[in-house]
CSV table of C-alpha atoms in Angstrom, one decimal:
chain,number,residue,atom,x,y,z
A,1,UNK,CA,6.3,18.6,5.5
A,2,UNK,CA,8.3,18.5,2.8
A,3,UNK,CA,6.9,19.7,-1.4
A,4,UNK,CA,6.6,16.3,-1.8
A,5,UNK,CA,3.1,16.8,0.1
A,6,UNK,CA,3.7,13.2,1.0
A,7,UNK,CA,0.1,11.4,1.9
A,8,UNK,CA,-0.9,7.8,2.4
A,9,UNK,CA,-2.1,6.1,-1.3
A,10,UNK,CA,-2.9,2.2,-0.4
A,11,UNK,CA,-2.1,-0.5,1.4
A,12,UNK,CA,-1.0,-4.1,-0.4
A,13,UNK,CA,-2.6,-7.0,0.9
A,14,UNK,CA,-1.8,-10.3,-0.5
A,15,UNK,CA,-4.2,-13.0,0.0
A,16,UNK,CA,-4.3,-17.0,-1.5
A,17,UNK,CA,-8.0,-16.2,-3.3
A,18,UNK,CA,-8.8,-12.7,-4.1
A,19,UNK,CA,-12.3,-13.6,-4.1
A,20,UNK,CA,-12.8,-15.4,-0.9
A,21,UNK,CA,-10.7,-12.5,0.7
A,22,UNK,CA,-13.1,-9.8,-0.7
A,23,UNK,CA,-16.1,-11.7,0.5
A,24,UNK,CA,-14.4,-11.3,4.0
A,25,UNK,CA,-14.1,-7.8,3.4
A,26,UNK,CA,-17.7,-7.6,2.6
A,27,UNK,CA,-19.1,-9.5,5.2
A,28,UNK,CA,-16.8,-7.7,7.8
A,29,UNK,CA,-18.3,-4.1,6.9
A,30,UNK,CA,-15.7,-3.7,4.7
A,31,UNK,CA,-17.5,-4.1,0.8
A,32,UNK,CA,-14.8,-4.9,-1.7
A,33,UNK,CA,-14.5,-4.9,-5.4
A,34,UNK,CA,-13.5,-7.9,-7.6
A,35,UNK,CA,-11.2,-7.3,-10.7
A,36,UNK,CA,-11.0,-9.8,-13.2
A,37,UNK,CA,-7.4,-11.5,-13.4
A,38,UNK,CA,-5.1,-10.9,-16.2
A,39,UNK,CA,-1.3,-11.9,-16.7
A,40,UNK,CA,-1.7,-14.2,-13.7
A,41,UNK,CA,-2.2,-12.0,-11.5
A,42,UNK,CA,-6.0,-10.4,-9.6
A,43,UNK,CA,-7.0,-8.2,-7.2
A,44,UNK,CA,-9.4,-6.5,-5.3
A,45,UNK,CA,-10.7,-3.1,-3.8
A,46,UNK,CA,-12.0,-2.0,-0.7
A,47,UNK,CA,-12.2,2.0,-0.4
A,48,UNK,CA,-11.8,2.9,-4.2
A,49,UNK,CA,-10.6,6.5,-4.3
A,50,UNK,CA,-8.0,8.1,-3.0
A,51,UNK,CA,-7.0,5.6,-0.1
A,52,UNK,CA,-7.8,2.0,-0.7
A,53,UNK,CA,-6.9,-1.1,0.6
A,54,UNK,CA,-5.7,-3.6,-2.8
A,55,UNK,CA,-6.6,-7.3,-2.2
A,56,UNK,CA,-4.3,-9.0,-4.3
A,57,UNK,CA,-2.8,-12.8,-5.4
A,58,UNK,CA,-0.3,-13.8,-8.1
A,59,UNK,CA,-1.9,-16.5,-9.9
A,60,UNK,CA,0.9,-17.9,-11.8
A,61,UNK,CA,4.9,-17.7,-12.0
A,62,UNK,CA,4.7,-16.3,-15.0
A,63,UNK,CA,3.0,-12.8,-13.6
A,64,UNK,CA,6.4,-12.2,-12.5
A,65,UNK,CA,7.7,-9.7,-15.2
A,66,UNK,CA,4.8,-9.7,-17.5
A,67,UNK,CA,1.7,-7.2,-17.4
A,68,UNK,CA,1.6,-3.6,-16.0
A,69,UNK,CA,2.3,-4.6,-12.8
A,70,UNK,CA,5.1,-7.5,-13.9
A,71,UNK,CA,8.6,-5.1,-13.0
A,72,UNK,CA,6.8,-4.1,-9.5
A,73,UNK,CA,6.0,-7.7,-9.2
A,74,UNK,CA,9.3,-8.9,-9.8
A,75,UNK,CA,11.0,-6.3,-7.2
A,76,UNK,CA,8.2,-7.1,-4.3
A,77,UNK,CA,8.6,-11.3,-4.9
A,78,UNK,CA,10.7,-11.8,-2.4
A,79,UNK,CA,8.1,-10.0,0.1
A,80,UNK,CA,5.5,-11.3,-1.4
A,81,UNK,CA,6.9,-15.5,-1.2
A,82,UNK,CA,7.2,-14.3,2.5
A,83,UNK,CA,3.9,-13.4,3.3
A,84,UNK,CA,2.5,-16.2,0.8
A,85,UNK,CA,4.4,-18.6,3.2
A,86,UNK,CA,2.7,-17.2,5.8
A,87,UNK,CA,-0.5,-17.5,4.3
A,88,UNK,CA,-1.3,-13.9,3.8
A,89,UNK,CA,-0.6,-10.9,5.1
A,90,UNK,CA,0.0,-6.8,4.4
A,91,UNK,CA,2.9,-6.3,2.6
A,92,UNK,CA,3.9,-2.7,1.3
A,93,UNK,CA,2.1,0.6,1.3
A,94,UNK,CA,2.2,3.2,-1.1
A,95,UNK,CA,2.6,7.1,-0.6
A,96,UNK,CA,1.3,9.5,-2.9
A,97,UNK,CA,4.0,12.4,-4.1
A,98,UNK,CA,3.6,15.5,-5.8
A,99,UNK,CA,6.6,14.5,-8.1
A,100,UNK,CA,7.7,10.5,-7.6
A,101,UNK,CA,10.7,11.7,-10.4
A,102,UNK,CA,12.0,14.4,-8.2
A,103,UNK,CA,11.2,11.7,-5.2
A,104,UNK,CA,13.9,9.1,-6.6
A,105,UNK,CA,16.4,11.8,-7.6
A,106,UNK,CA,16.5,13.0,-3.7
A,107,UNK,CA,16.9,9.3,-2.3
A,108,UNK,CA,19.4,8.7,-4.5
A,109,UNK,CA,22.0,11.6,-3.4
A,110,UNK,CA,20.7,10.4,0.0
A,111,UNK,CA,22.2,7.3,-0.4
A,112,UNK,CA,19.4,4.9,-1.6
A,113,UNK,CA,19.3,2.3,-3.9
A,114,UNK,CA,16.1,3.0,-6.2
A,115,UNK,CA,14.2,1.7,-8.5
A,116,UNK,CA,11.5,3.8,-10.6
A,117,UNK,CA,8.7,2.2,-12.6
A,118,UNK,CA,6.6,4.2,-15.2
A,119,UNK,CA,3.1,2.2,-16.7
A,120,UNK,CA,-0.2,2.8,-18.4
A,121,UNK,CA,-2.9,0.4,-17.6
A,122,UNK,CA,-4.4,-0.6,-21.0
A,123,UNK,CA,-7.7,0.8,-21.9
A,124,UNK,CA,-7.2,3.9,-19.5
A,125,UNK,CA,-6.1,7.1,-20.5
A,126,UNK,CA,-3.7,7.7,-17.1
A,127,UNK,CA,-0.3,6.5,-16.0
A,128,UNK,CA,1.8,6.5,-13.0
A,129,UNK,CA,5.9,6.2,-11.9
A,130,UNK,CA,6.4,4.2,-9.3
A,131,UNK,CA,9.8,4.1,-6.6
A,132,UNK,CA,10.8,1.4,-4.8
A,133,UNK,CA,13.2,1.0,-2.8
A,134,UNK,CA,14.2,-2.7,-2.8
A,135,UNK,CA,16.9,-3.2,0.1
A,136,UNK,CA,14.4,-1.2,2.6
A,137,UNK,CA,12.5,-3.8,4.8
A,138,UNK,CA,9.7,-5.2,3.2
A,139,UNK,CA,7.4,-3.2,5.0
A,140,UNK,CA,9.1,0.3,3.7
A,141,UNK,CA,6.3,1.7,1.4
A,142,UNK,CA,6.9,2.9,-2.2
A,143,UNK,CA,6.4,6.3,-3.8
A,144,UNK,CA,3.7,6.8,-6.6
A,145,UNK,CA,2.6,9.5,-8.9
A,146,UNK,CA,-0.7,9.5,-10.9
A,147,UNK,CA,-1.0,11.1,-14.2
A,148,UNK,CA,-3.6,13.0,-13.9
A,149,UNK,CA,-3.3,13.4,-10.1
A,150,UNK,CA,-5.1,10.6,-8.5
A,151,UNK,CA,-7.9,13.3,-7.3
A,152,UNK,CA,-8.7,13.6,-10.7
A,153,UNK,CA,-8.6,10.1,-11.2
A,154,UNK,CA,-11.0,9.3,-9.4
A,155,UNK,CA,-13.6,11.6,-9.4
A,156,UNK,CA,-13.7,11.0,-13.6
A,157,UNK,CA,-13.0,7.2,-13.5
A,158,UNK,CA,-14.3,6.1,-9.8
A,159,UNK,CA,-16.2,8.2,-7.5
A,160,UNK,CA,-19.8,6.6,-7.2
A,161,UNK,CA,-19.3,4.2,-9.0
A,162,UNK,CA,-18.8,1.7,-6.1
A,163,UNK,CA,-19.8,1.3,-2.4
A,164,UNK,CA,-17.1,1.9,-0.1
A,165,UNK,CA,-19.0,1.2,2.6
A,166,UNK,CA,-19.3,3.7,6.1
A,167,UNK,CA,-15.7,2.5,7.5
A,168,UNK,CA,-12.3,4.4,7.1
A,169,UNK,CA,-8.8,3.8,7.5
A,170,UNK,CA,-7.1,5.4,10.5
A,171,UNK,CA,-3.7,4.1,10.5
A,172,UNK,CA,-1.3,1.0,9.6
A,173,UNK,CA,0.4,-1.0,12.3
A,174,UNK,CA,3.5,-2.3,11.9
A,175,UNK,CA,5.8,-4.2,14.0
A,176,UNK,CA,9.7,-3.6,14.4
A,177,UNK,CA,12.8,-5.1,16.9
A,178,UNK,CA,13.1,-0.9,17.3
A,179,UNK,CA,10.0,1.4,16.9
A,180,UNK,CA,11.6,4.7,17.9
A,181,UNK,CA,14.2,4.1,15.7
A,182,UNK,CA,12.0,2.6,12.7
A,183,UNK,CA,9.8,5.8,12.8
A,184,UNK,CA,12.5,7.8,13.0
A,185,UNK,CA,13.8,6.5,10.2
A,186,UNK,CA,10.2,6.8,7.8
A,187,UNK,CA,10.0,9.7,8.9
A,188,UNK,CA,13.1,11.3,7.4
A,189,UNK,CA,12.7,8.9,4.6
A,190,UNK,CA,9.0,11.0,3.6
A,191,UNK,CA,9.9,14.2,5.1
A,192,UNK,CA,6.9,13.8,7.7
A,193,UNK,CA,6.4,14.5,11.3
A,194,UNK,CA,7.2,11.8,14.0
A,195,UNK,CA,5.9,12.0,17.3
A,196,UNK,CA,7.4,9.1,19.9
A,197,UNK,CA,7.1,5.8,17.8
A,198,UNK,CA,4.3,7.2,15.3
A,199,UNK,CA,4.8,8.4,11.6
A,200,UNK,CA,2.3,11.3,11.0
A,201,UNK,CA,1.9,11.0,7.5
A,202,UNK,CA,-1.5,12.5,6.1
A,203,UNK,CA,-4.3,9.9,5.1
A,204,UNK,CA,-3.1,7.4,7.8
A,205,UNK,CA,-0.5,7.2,10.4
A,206,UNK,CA,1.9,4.5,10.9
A,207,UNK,CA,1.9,3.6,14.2
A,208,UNK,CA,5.7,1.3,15.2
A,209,UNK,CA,5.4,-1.6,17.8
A,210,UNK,CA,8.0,-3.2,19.6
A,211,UNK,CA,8.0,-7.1,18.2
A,212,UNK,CA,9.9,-9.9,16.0
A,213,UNK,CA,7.4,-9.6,13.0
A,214,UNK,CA,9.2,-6.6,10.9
A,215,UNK,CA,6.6,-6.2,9.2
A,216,UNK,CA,3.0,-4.7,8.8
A,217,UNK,CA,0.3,-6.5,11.0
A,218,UNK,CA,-2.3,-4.6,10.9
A,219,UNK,CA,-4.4,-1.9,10.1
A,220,UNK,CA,-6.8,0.6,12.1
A,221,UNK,CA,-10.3,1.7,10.7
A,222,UNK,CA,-13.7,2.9,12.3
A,223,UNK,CA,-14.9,-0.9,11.5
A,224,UNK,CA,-14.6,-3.3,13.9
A,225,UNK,CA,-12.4,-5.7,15.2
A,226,UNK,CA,-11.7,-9.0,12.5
A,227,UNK,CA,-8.8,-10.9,10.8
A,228,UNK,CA,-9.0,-11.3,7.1
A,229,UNK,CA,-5.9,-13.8,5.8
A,230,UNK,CA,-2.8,-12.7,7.8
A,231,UNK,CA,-4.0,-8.8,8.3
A,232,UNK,CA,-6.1,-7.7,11.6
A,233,UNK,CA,-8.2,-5.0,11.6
A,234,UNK,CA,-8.4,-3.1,14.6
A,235,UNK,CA,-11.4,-0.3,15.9
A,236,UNK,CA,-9.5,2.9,15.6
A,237,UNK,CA,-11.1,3.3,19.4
A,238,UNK,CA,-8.4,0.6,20.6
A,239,UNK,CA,-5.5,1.9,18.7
């Protein structure tokens, strides 16, 4: 494990109505949070604190590029025009660094193109840098640094404040032409352990399949077995 101290943050999900999805979550054991949309763009929680699951939709072109989230927006269209063709779907995930500044500098002398993103949500006092990297496949996570740490976050901004409901994550699935050599590859990319075709990175693994999707299709929790808009969820005991 590398200083990094590299563990699972959330998974993206986009969806074509943030709050029929949600409602799916909720009636699926799975009770999610509605935000109000801004900038064209909404979303939705399920699991807010330190790993969640964000529900999400762009609600107009002109999100793209405007709003806190516009310049992550604009880097993930092309993923997320893919999955909206789709008609939903997982997209990205995002891993939680002790230092996403350091993060970028080391991918870049590896050989990576990067991209880093600071922002500040209005109305809260907390920011966070972003780094993408945007010719990875689309289902390559991104690196993210709260400010204060997302611990903190949470237990001042979040913790109680919602139901999360009595289900976990476990594990992301995602499906590759090459599993061995995908893991391999996330694996060195986040400086965590790999054992056979699964990523052991803390907070969830990411379990590789062999498959033409290349991309995430699914995710494992202690909940049970459903399918909410393009993402199955599948009991952690058949994983």
């Amino acid at each position: 494990m590398t200083a990094e101290r590299p563990e699972f943050d959330h998974l993206l999900h986009w969806v074509p109505d943030v709050t029929e999805a949600s409602a799916k979550y909720t009636a699926a054991g799975f009770p999610a949070h509605v935000g109000e949309a801004a900038n064209g763009f909404q979303n939705g929680l399920w699991r807010l604190d330190e790993r969640y699951v964000e529900i999400f939709t762009v609600l107009e072109d002109g999100a793209y590029g405007k709003g806190v989230f516009g310049r992550a927006l604009t880097l993930l269209r092309p993923a997320i025009e893919d999955i909206a063709a789709r008609g939903g779907g997982a997209m990205t995930f995002a891993v939680n660094v002790t230092d996403a500044a350091a993060a970028a500098q080391r991918l870049r002398l590896a050989g990576h193109h990067v991209e880093e993103i600071v922002a500040s949500p209005e109305g809260y006092d907390v920011s966070f840098r972003e780094v993408f990297l945007p010719d990875a496949p689309f289902w390559a996570p991104f690196l993210i640094t709260y400010d204060p740490p997302r611990e903190q976050i949470f237990t001042e901004h979040a913790k109680g404040r919602f139901d999360s409901g009595p289900h976990d994550i476990a594990a992301i699935l995602v499906q590759t032409a090459d599993p061995q050599h995908s893991a391999t590859w996330l694996g060195e990319l986040l400086g965590v352990p790999v054992r056979g075709t699964e990523v052991l990175l803390p907070g969830a693994h990411v379990l590789f399949e062999e498959g033409p999707e290349d991309r995430i299709t699914g995710v494992v929790t202690t909940g049970p077995k459903t399918e909410i808009d393009g993402l199955v969820f599948h009991p952690e005991k058949e994983a």
